[in-house]
Coordinates of C-alpha atoms and ligand atoms in Angstrom, one line a residue:
M1 CA -9.7 49.6 0.3
A2 CA -8.6 48.6 3.8
V3 CA -5.4 50.7 4.1
T4 CA -4.8 54.5 3.9
L5 CA -1.9 56.6 4.7
H6 CA -3.1 59.9 6.1
R7 CA -0.8 62.9 5.8
T8 CA -1.5 66.2 7.5
P9 CA 0.4 69.4 6.9
A10 CA 0.8 69.8 10.6
G11 CA 2.0 66.3 11.6
P12 CA 3.7 63.2 10.4
G13 CA 0.5 61.4 9.5
W14 CA -0.8 58.0 10.3
L15 CA -1.8 54.7 8.8
E16 CA -5.4 53.6 8.9
V17 CA -6.1 49.9 8.6
N18 CA -9.7 48.6 8.4
G19 CA -10.9 51.9 9.8
K20 CA -8.5 52.0 12.7
P21 CA -5.2 53.9 13.2
F22 CA -2.3 51.5 13.0
V23 CA 1.3 51.7 14.0
M24 CA 3.6 49.0 12.6
L25 CA 5.4 47.4 15.6
G26 CA 7.2 45.2 13.2
G27 CA 10.2 43.0 12.5
E28 CA 11.8 42.3 9.2
T29 CA 12.8 38.7 8.4
H30 CA 16.1 37.7 7.0
N31 CA 16.2 37.8 3.3
S32 CA 15.5 34.1 2.4
V33 CA 13.0 32.6 4.9
S34 CA 9.9 33.9 3.1
T35 CA 10.7 31.6 0.2
S36 CA 9.8 28.6 2.3
K37 CA 6.6 27.8 4.2
Q38 CA 8.5 25.5 6.5
A39 CA 11.3 28.0 7.2
M40 CA 8.6 30.6 8.1
A41 CA 6.8 28.4 10.6
P42 CA 9.1 29.3 13.6
V43 CA 9.4 32.9 12.4
W44 CA 5.6 33.4 12.9
E45 CA 5.9 32.0 16.4
K46 CA 8.8 34.3 17.1
A47 CA 6.8 37.3 15.9
V48 CA 4.0 36.4 18.3
A49 CA 6.5 35.9 21.2
L50 CA 7.9 39.4 20.4
G51 CA 4.5 41.0 20.4
L52 CA 4.9 42.2 16.8
N53 CA 1.8 43.3 14.9
T54 CA 3.5 43.3 11.5
V55 CA 6.0 41.0 9.8
I56 CA 8.0 42.7 7.1
A57 CA 9.1 40.1 4.5
P58 CA 10.4 39.9 0.9
V59 CA 8.5 38.8 -2.2
T60 CA 11.0 38.1 -4.9
W61 CA 10.7 38.8 -8.6
E62 CA 12.7 35.6 -9.4
L63 CA 10.1 33.4 -7.7
I64 CA 6.9 35.0 -8.7
E65 CA 7.8 35.3 -12.5
P66 CA 9.9 32.1 -13.1
E67 CA 9.2 32.3 -16.8
E68 CA 8.5 35.6 -18.5
G69 CA 4.8 36.3 -18.3
V70 CA 4.1 33.2 -16.2
F71 CA 3.4 34.0 -12.6
D72 CA 3.4 31.9 -9.5
F73 CA 2.1 33.6 -6.3
T74 CA 2.7 30.7 -4.0
M75 CA 5.0 32.7 -1.8
V76 CA 2.5 35.5 -1.5
D77 CA -0.3 32.9 -0.6
D78 CA 2.0 31.4 2.0
L79 CA 2.8 34.7 3.6
L80 CA -0.9 35.8 3.7
E81 CA -1.9 32.5 5.2
G82 CA 0.9 32.5 7.8
A83 CA 0.2 36.1 8.8
R84 CA -3.5 35.6 9.1
A85 CA -3.2 32.4 11.1
H86 CA -1.1 34.3 13.6
G87 CA -3.2 37.5 13.7
L88 CA -0.4 39.5 12.1
H89 CA -0.2 42.1 9.4
L90 CA 2.4 42.2 6.6
A91 CA 4.5 44.8 4.9
L92 CA 5.8 43.2 1.8
L93 CA 9.2 44.1 0.2
W94 CA 9.4 44.0 -3.6
F95 CA 12.8 42.6 -4.4
G96 CA 12.9 43.5 -8.0
T97 CA 15.6 45.2 -10.0
W98 CA 17.4 46.3 -6.8
K99 CA 18.4 44.6 -3.6
N100 CA 21.2 46.3 -1.7
A101 CA 22.0 48.3 -4.9
Q102 CA 22.5 45.1 -6.8
S103 CA 20.3 43.1 -9.2
F104 CA 20.4 39.8 -7.3
Y105 CA 16.7 39.1 -7.6
L106 CA 16.2 39.3 -11.4
P107 CA 14.5 36.1 -12.6
E108 CA 16.9 33.7 -14.4
W109 CA 15.4 34.5 -17.8
A110 CA 16.0 38.2 -17.2
K111 CA 19.6 37.7 -15.9
R112 CA 20.4 35.8 -19.1
D113 CA 18.9 38.4 -21.4
T114 CA 21.8 40.9 -21.1
A115 CA 20.5 42.8 -24.1
R116 CA 17.2 43.8 -22.4
F117 CA 18.6 43.9 -18.9
V118 CA 21.6 46.1 -19.6
R119 CA 24.2 46.1 -16.8
A120 CA 25.5 49.4 -15.5
E121 CA 29.0 50.4 -16.3
V122 CA 30.4 51.5 -13.0
E123 CA 33.7 52.0 -14.8
K124 CA 33.9 52.7 -18.5
G125 CA 33.5 49.5 -20.5
K126 CA 33.1 47.3 -17.5
K127 CA 29.8 45.5 -16.6
Q128 CA 31.2 44.3 -13.2
I129 CA 33.6 45.6 -10.7
E130 CA 35.1 43.8 -7.7
R131 CA 33.8 44.9 -4.3
W132 CA 34.5 43.3 -1.0
G133 CA 36.1 40.4 -2.9
Q134 CA 32.8 39.8 -4.8
P135 CA 31.7 40.7 -8.3
Y136 CA 29.4 43.8 -8.2
F137 CA 26.9 44.2 -11.0
T138 CA 23.6 46.0 -11.3
V139 CA 21.1 46.7 -14.0
S140 CA 21.5 50.2 -15.4
Y141 CA 19.1 52.8 -14.1
L142 CA 18.9 54.0 -17.6
C143 CA 17.6 50.7 -18.9
K144 CA 14.0 51.3 -20.0
T145 CA 13.3 47.7 -21.0
A146 CA 14.3 46.4 -17.5
C147 CA 12.2 49.1 -15.9
E148 CA 9.2 48.1 -18.0
A149 CA 9.6 44.4 -17.2
D150 CA 10.0 45.1 -13.5
A151 CA 6.9 47.4 -13.6
R152 CA 4.8 44.7 -15.3
A153 CA 5.8 42.1 -12.8
F154 CA 5.2 44.4 -9.8
A155 CA 1.8 45.4 -11.3
R156 CA 0.8 41.7 -11.5
F157 CA 1.9 41.2 -8.0
M158 CA -0.2 44.1 -6.8
R159 CA -3.2 43.0 -8.8
Y160 CA -2.9 39.6 -7.1
L161 CA -2.7 41.3 -3.7
K162 CA -5.8 43.3 -4.4
E163 CA -7.7 40.2 -5.4
S164 CA -6.6 38.2 -2.4
D165 CA -6.3 40.9 0.3
D166 CA -8.2 44.1 -0.4
A167 CA -11.2 43.1 1.7
I168 CA -9.1 41.8 4.6
G169 CA -6.2 44.3 4.8
T170 CA -3.4 41.9 5.9
V171 CA -0.9 43.8 3.9
V172 CA -0.5 47.3 5.1
M173 CA 2.3 48.7 3.0
V174 CA 4.7 47.7 0.2
Q175 CA 8.3 48.6 -0.2
V176 CA 9.2 49.1 -3.8
E177 CA 12.7 47.7 -4.5
N178 CA 15.3 47.4 -1.7
E179 CA 18.2 49.9 -1.0
T180 CA 18.4 51.2 -4.5
G181 CA 21.3 53.0 -6.2
L182 CA 24.7 52.4 -7.7
L183 CA 27.8 51.3 -5.7
G184 CA 31.4 52.2 -6.7
A185 CA 30.8 55.5 -8.4
G186 CA 28.7 58.7 -8.3
R187 CA 27.1 57.8 -11.6
E188 CA 27.2 55.3 -14.4
H189 CA 29.9 55.6 -17.1
S190 CA 28.5 53.9 -20.3
D191 CA 28.5 55.9 -23.5
A192 CA 24.7 56.4 -23.0
A193 CA 25.2 57.6 -19.4
D194 CA 28.0 60.0 -20.5
A195 CA 25.7 61.4 -23.2
A196 CA 22.8 61.8 -20.8
F197 CA 25.0 63.5 -18.2
A198 CA 26.3 65.9 -20.8
S199 CA 22.8 66.8 -22.0
P200 CA 20.6 69.5 -20.6
V201 CA 18.8 68.8 -17.3
P202 CA 15.1 68.5 -18.0
Q203 CA 13.9 72.0 -17.4
G204 CA 10.9 71.0 -15.3
F205 CA 13.2 69.1 -12.9
A206 CA 15.8 72.0 -12.7
D207 CA 13.0 74.4 -11.9
A208 CA 11.4 72.1 -9.3
M209 CA 14.8 71.7 -7.6
R210 CA 15.3 75.5 -7.5
S211 CA 11.9 76.0 -5.9
C212 CA 12.6 73.8 -2.9
T213 CA 16.1 74.7 -1.7
A214 CA 14.9 75.7 1.8
S215 CA 14.7 72.1 3.0
M216 CA 17.8 70.9 1.3
A217 CA 21.0 69.7 3.0
P218 CA 23.4 72.7 3.1
D219 CA 25.8 71.6 0.4
M220 CA 23.0 70.5 -1.8
R221 CA 21.3 73.8 -1.4
R222 CA 24.6 75.6 -2.2
S223 CA 25.0 73.6 -5.4
V224 CA 21.5 74.2 -6.6
E225 CA 21.5 77.9 -5.7
E226 CA 24.9 78.6 -7.2
G227 CA 24.3 76.5 -10.3
A228 CA 22.9 77.7 -13.6
A229 CA 19.1 77.9 -14.0
S230 CA 19.5 75.6 -17.1
G231 CA 22.2 73.7 -18.8
T232 CA 24.1 70.4 -18.4
W233 CA 23.9 68.4 -15.1
S234 CA 27.3 69.8 -14.0
E235 CA 26.3 73.4 -14.9
V236 CA 23.1 73.2 -13.0
F237 CA 24.2 71.1 -10.0
G238 CA 27.9 71.7 -9.7
D239 CA 29.8 69.3 -7.3
N240 CA 26.6 67.3 -6.6
A241 CA 25.7 66.7 -10.2
E242 CA 26.6 63.0 -10.3
E243 CA 24.6 62.1 -7.2
I244 CA 21.6 64.2 -8.4
F245 CA 21.8 62.6 -11.8
S246 CA 21.8 59.1 -10.3
A247 CA 19.0 60.0 -7.9
Y248 CA 16.9 61.5 -10.8
H249 CA 17.2 58.3 -12.8
V250 CA 16.9 55.8 -9.9
A251 CA 13.9 57.6 -8.4
S252 CA 12.2 57.9 -11.8
Y253 CA 12.7 54.2 -12.4
V254 CA 11.3 53.3 -9.0
N255 CA 8.4 55.6 -9.6
A256 CA 7.5 53.9 -12.8
V257 CA 7.4 50.6 -11.0
A258 CA 5.5 51.9 -8.1
E259 CA 2.9 53.7 -10.3
A260 CA 2.3 50.6 -12.3
G261 CA 1.6 48.7 -9.1
R262 CA -0.5 51.3 -7.5
A263 CA -2.7 51.5 -10.6
E264 CA -3.6 47.9 -9.8
Y265 CA -3.8 48.3 -6.0
D266 CA -3.3 51.6 -4.3
L267 CA -1.5 50.5 -1.2
P268 CA 0.9 53.0 0.6
T269 CA 4.5 52.5 -0.4
F270 CA 8.0 53.2 0.9
A271 CA 11.5 53.1 -0.4
N272 CA 14.2 52.0 2.1
C273 CA 17.7 53.4 2.2
W274 CA 21.3 52.3 2.6
L275 CA 22.5 55.4 4.6
D276 CA 25.3 57.7 3.7
V277 CA 26.7 57.7 7.2
L278 CA 29.8 55.4 7.1
F279 CA 31.1 55.9 3.6
D280 CA 31.4 58.5 0.9
L281 CA 29.4 58.6 -2.3
G282 CA 29.8 55.3 -4.2
G283 CA 30.7 53.7 -0.8
Y284 CA 27.0 54.2 -0.2
P285 CA 24.8 53.7 -3.2
S286 CA 24.6 56.8 -5.4
G287 CA 21.0 57.7 -6.2
G288 CA 19.3 55.9 -3.4
P289 CA 16.9 57.8 -1.1
V290 CA 19.4 59.2 1.3
S291 CA 18.1 62.3 3.1
R292 CA 20.5 64.6 1.1
V293 CA 18.6 63.8 -2.1
A294 CA 15.1 63.7 -0.5
E295 CA 14.0 66.6 -2.7
V296 CA 15.0 64.7 -5.9
W297 CA 13.0 61.7 -4.8
K298 CA 10.0 63.8 -3.8
I299 CA 10.0 65.4 -7.3
C300 CA 10.7 62.3 -9.3
A301 CA 9.0 59.6 -7.3
P302 CA 5.6 60.9 -6.1
A303 CA 4.3 57.3 -6.1
I304 CA 6.6 56.6 -3.1
D305 CA 5.0 57.8 0.1
V306 CA 7.8 57.5 2.6
H307 CA 11.6 57.4 2.4
A308 CA 12.6 54.9 5.1
P309 CA 16.1 54.7 6.6
D310 CA 17.7 51.3 7.5
I311 CA 19.4 52.3 10.7
Y312 CA 22.3 50.2 12.0
V313 CA 24.7 53.0 12.8
R314 CA 25.4 54.4 16.3
S315 CA 24.2 57.8 15.3
Y316 CA 20.6 56.3 15.3
L317 CA 18.9 59.4 16.6
D318 CA 20.7 61.8 14.2
V319 CA 19.3 59.7 11.4
C320 CA 15.8 59.8 12.8
R321 CA 16.0 63.5 13.1
D322 CA 17.3 63.9 9.6
Y323 CA 14.5 61.9 8.1
T324 CA 11.8 63.8 10.0
R325 CA 13.2 67.3 9.8
R326 CA 11.1 68.1 6.7
G327 CA 7.9 67.0 8.5
D328 CA 8.0 63.5 7.0
P329 CA 6.9 60.5 8.9
L330 CA 9.5 58.1 10.4
L331 CA 9.3 54.6 9.1
I332 CA 12.2 52.3 10.2
P333 CA 11.9 49.0 8.3
E334 CA 15.3 47.7 9.5
T335 CA 17.4 48.4 12.5
A336 CA 19.7 46.5 14.8
T337 CA 18.5 43.9 17.3
H338 CA 20.8 44.8 20.1
A339 CA 19.6 45.5 23.6
W340 CA 18.5 49.1 22.8
A341 CA 15.9 47.9 20.3
G342 CA 13.2 48.0 23.0
I343 CA 13.7 51.5 24.3
R344 CA 14.1 52.7 20.7
A345 CA 10.7 51.2 19.8
V346 CA 9.1 53.1 22.6
H347 CA 10.9 56.3 21.8
A348 CA 10.2 56.1 18.1
V349 CA 6.5 55.9 18.9
G350 CA 6.5 58.5 21.7
H351 CA 8.9 61.0 20.3
F352 CA 8.8 60.7 16.5
H353 CA 5.2 59.4 16.3
A354 CA 6.6 56.8 13.9
L355 CA 4.7 54.8 11.4
C356 CA 6.9 51.8 11.9
F357 CA 9.8 50.5 14.0
A358 CA 11.2 47.1 12.9
P359 CA 14.4 45.3 13.9
F360 CA 16.0 43.3 11.1
G361 CA 16.4 39.5 11.3
F362 CA 14.0 39.6 14.2
E363 CA 13.8 35.8 14.2
D364 CA 17.3 35.9 15.8
I365 CA 16.4 38.3 18.6
G366 CA 17.7 36.9 21.9
L367 CA 20.5 34.8 20.3
P368 CA 24.1 35.7 20.9
F369 CA 25.6 37.8 18.1
S370 CA 28.3 36.4 16.0
Q371 CA 31.1 38.6 14.6
Q372 CA 29.6 38.1 11.2
Q373 CA 26.3 39.6 12.4
G374 CA 28.2 42.4 13.9
A375 CA 29.7 43.2 10.5
L376 CA 26.5 42.6 8.5
F377 CA 23.9 44.2 10.6
G378 CA 25.9 47.0 12.2
M379 CA 25.8 45.6 15.7
D380 CA 28.8 46.7 17.5
V381 CA 30.1 43.6 19.3
N382 CA 33.0 45.6 20.6
D383 CA 30.8 48.1 22.4
P384 CA 29.6 46.6 25.7
A385 CA 26.3 48.6 25.5
L386 CA 25.6 47.3 22.0
A387 CA 27.0 43.8 22.3
H388 CA 24.0 42.2 23.9
P389 CA 21.0 40.9 21.9
M390 CA 17.6 42.2 22.9
D391 CA 15.9 40.1 25.4
V392 CA 12.8 38.4 23.9
D393 CA 10.5 38.8 26.9
E394 CA 11.5 42.4 27.5
Y395 CA 10.9 43.3 23.8
G396 CA 7.6 41.5 23.8
W397 CA 6.6 43.5 26.8
Y398 CA 7.3 46.8 25.1
N399 CA 5.4 45.8 22.0
R400 CA 2.4 44.6 24.0
A401 CA 2.5 47.7 26.2
L402 CA 2.5 50.0 23.1
Q403 CA -0.3 48.1 21.5
S404 CA -2.4 48.1 24.6
L405 CA -1.9 51.8 24.9
M406 CA -2.4 52.5 21.2
P407 CA -6.0 53.7 21.6
V408 CA -4.7 56.4 23.9
I409 CA -1.4 57.1 22.1
Q410 CA -2.5 57.2 18.5
P411 CA -5.0 60.0 18.7
L412 CA -2.2 62.1 20.1
Y413 CA 0.1 61.6 17.1
G414 CA 1.2 65.0 15.7
T415 CA 0.5 66.8 19.0
Q416 CA 2.6 67.8 22.0
H417 CA 0.5 65.6 24.2
L418 CA 2.6 62.6 23.3
Q419 CA 6.3 62.7 24.1
A420 CA 9.2 60.5 25.1
V421 CA 12.8 60.8 26.3
T422 CA 15.6 58.3 26.2
S423 CA 19.1 57.6 27.7
E424 CA 20.4 58.1 24.2
E425 CA 19.8 61.8 24.6
P426 CA 20.3 62.4 28.3
E427 CA 20.6 66.2 27.9
E428 CA 17.0 66.3 26.5
N429 CA 15.4 64.4 29.4
A430 CA 12.4 66.7 30.2
M431 CA 9.0 66.6 28.6
Q432 CA 6.9 69.8 29.0
F433 CA 3.1 69.4 28.9
G434 CA 1.8 72.9 29.3
S435 CA 3.1 73.8 32.8
I436 CA 3.7 70.2 33.9
R437 CA 7.2 68.9 33.4
I438 CA 8.0 65.3 33.6
S439 CA 11.7 64.4 33.5
A440 CA 13.6 61.1 33.6
E441 CA 17.1 60.3 34.6
R442 CA 19.2 57.2 35.2
P443 CA 19.5 56.6 38.9
S444 CA 23.1 56.8 40.0
F445 CA 23.2 53.1 41.2
L446 CA 22.5 51.8 37.7
P447 CA 25.5 51.2 35.4
Q448 CA 26.3 53.9 32.9
Q449 CA 25.5 51.6 30.0
S450 CA 22.0 50.7 31.3
N451 CA 19.4 52.4 29.2
Y452 CA 16.1 54.1 30.0
V453 CA 13.1 55.4 28.3
C454 CA 9.9 57.2 29.3
L455 CA 6.9 57.8 27.1
A456 CA 4.2 60.0 28.4
A457 CA 0.7 60.5 26.9
R458 CA -1.4 63.3 28.4
V459 CA -5.1 62.5 28.3
S460 CA -6.5 65.3 30.3
E461 CA -5.3 68.5 32.1
E462 CA -3.9 66.4 35.0
E463 CA -3.8 62.8 33.9
F464 CA -1.1 60.8 32.0
Y465 CA -0.3 57.3 30.9
L466 CA 3.4 56.4 31.0
I467 CA 5.7 53.6 29.8
V468 CA 8.9 53.7 31.8
K469 CA 12.0 51.6 32.1
G470 CA 15.3 52.1 33.9
C471 CA 14.8 55.6 35.3
R472 CA 13.7 57.8 38.1
L473 CA 10.9 60.3 37.3
R474 CA 10.5 63.9 38.6
V475 CA 7.2 65.7 38.1
T476 CA 7.3 69.4 38.6
S477 CA 5.2 72.5 37.9
T478 CA 6.5 75.4 35.8
D479 CA 3.5 77.6 36.4
P480 CA 4.6 80.6 38.4
N481 CA 1.0 80.9 39.8
R482 CA 0.9 77.3 40.9
P483 CA 4.5 76.4 41.4
Y484 CA 4.0 73.2 43.5
A485 CA 3.2 69.8 42.0
E486 CA 2.2 66.6 43.8
L487 CA 0.9 63.3 42.6
L488 CA -2.8 62.7 43.3
A489 CA -2.6 59.2 42.0
L490 CA 0.1 56.8 41.0
E491 CA -0.9 53.3 39.7
D492 CA 0.8 50.6 37.7
G493 CA -1.3 48.4 35.4
W494 CA -2.3 47.7 31.9
M495 CA -4.7 49.0 29.3
N496 CA -7.2 46.4 28.2
D497 CA -9.5 47.3 25.2
G498 CA -9.0 51.0 26.0
K499 CA -9.8 50.6 29.7
W500 CA -7.3 51.0 32.4
Q501 CA -6.8 47.9 34.6
R502 CA -5.0 48.8 37.8
N503 CA -2.6 46.4 39.3
C504 CA -1.4 48.3 42.4
R505 CA -2.2 51.7 43.8
L506 CA 1.4 52.8 44.3
N507 CA 2.4 54.9 47.3
G508 CA 4.9 54.9 50.2
D509 CA 8.2 53.5 49.1
E510 CA 6.9 53.1 45.6
A511 CA 6.2 56.8 45.4
S512 CA 9.9 57.4 45.0
L513 CA 9.1 57.2 41.3
L514 CA 12.0 54.9 40.6
F515 CA 11.2 52.3 37.9
E516 CA 14.1 50.0 37.2
K517 CA 12.0 47.5 35.3
Q518 CA 9.6 48.2 32.5
T519 CA 6.3 49.4 33.9
M520 CA 3.1 51.0 32.6
L521 CA 1.7 53.8 34.8
R522 CA -1.2 56.1 35.2
I523 CA -0.6 59.3 37.1
K524 CA -2.6 62.3 38.1
V525 CA -0.8 65.6 38.9
L526 CA -2.0 68.4 41.2
Q527 CA -0.6 71.9 40.8
Y528 CA -1.1 74.5 43.5
S529 CA 0.3 77.7 45.0
Ligands
DGJ1 C1 20.1 45.9 4.4 C2 19.2 45.2 3.5 O1 18.1 46.0 3.1 C3 18.6 43.9 4.1 O2 17.9 43.2 3.1 C4 19.8 43.1 4.6 O3 20.6 42.7 3.6 C5 20.5 43.9 5.7 N1 21.0 45.1 5.1 C6 21.5 43.1 6.5 O4 22.6 42.7 5.7

């Protein structure tokens, strides 16, 4: 077994691959390239240019089980071969029953079999509704036969992965389904769904929910605490009954699929999420792993290790905070590729001690955005700060810098010795390491929309490694007995195989601590009275 996800009560945890700690500095491909070896050829090259260590790519049910019970793992073989040839790892996305809350990826034979793959009734008596000028349909989350078929296919896929990759560890995680849930309503409205909703809540679930209200979102907590201890969904969960009902069924379905797969090959898993930030319930998929139903997912889907937000919205940091506030690790499988991607990658590792940071459609990084991309991927082409694509060389630099520093950084995960600040949160610009304070700010001559980041890793009482960009640093002492601080050493350079390779010893003009371009530093701090 080459991959383990370690969880500690005190920290967010870490991934171990082939005996070594591993952080996914990833990129997710567009949805369709992984179906073609030729289409993937330039994508691998781009991943290398961007300094990624992990490519996140779909494996689709429709291609791996073209006839019921007949499996074709060519796309898996192609992905394993491509990744290995380029020295990359993979996180594979199981596009099964759900993809963007819809059942696009059912195999043809399953789509035709509408008796076994029952469509959800978003509205009573209707198997499709119209959304954004398109028909919207999804398999019902109550459909046991669909769940069993999905679980069987996923289990075969995981068995194949075990046979072909267990000894090597190319694949480090698997996402089970993609952005699950139901669009257009809080819950399904078939007769079966109405009956289930009017039935008593399974008592074990009601009790489990009542035992973990402390971590719940305020309105969820209120619903659960003010609801009845037992009874129908509405009686027990009040105003939030429909979303909790959907989450209970979606999470249980995903759990059944994940469990079947993990019984074959116990790789760590995640479930990604279409966020509830821009629209109300039904405008975002009801029942998907939004933070407000995290407790439901934890209870009903223990075979899922991490709930992972797809973050395209401007309130990026609020989402990161929300997904980590319960002590869970941060895993961002999809995010925007605009010019803040680089500083966000550094900050995600330094501040959130993330398991993964991955821009979506990374093969397009560096290309100008179209309006369509703006709409699809949440890039804000009307905001000058967000209108520019990430520069390929700059992003590659951040990833290579993070990877080179990883032997220093990773052991500090879960501790106060690894911190980061960013221009996205200018009021929180100071990092306190014992009585040494390192703060960062945008120099006044740089434009307001220019961004900055500073990651600091403390390796001894007085010694730090830093990744900085776009800021001026200040190093001060907060020890009343040693109130003065000076730099004993300031060097730029690179970490090679865990050994610091100095470029220049910086001093004189360079000791102004102004770093407009991305730079890796080693500093030593003296405190005295
Ligand atoms: C979120 C989905 O999970 C991705 O597969 C992709 O469709 C993106 N949205 C961009 O549209």
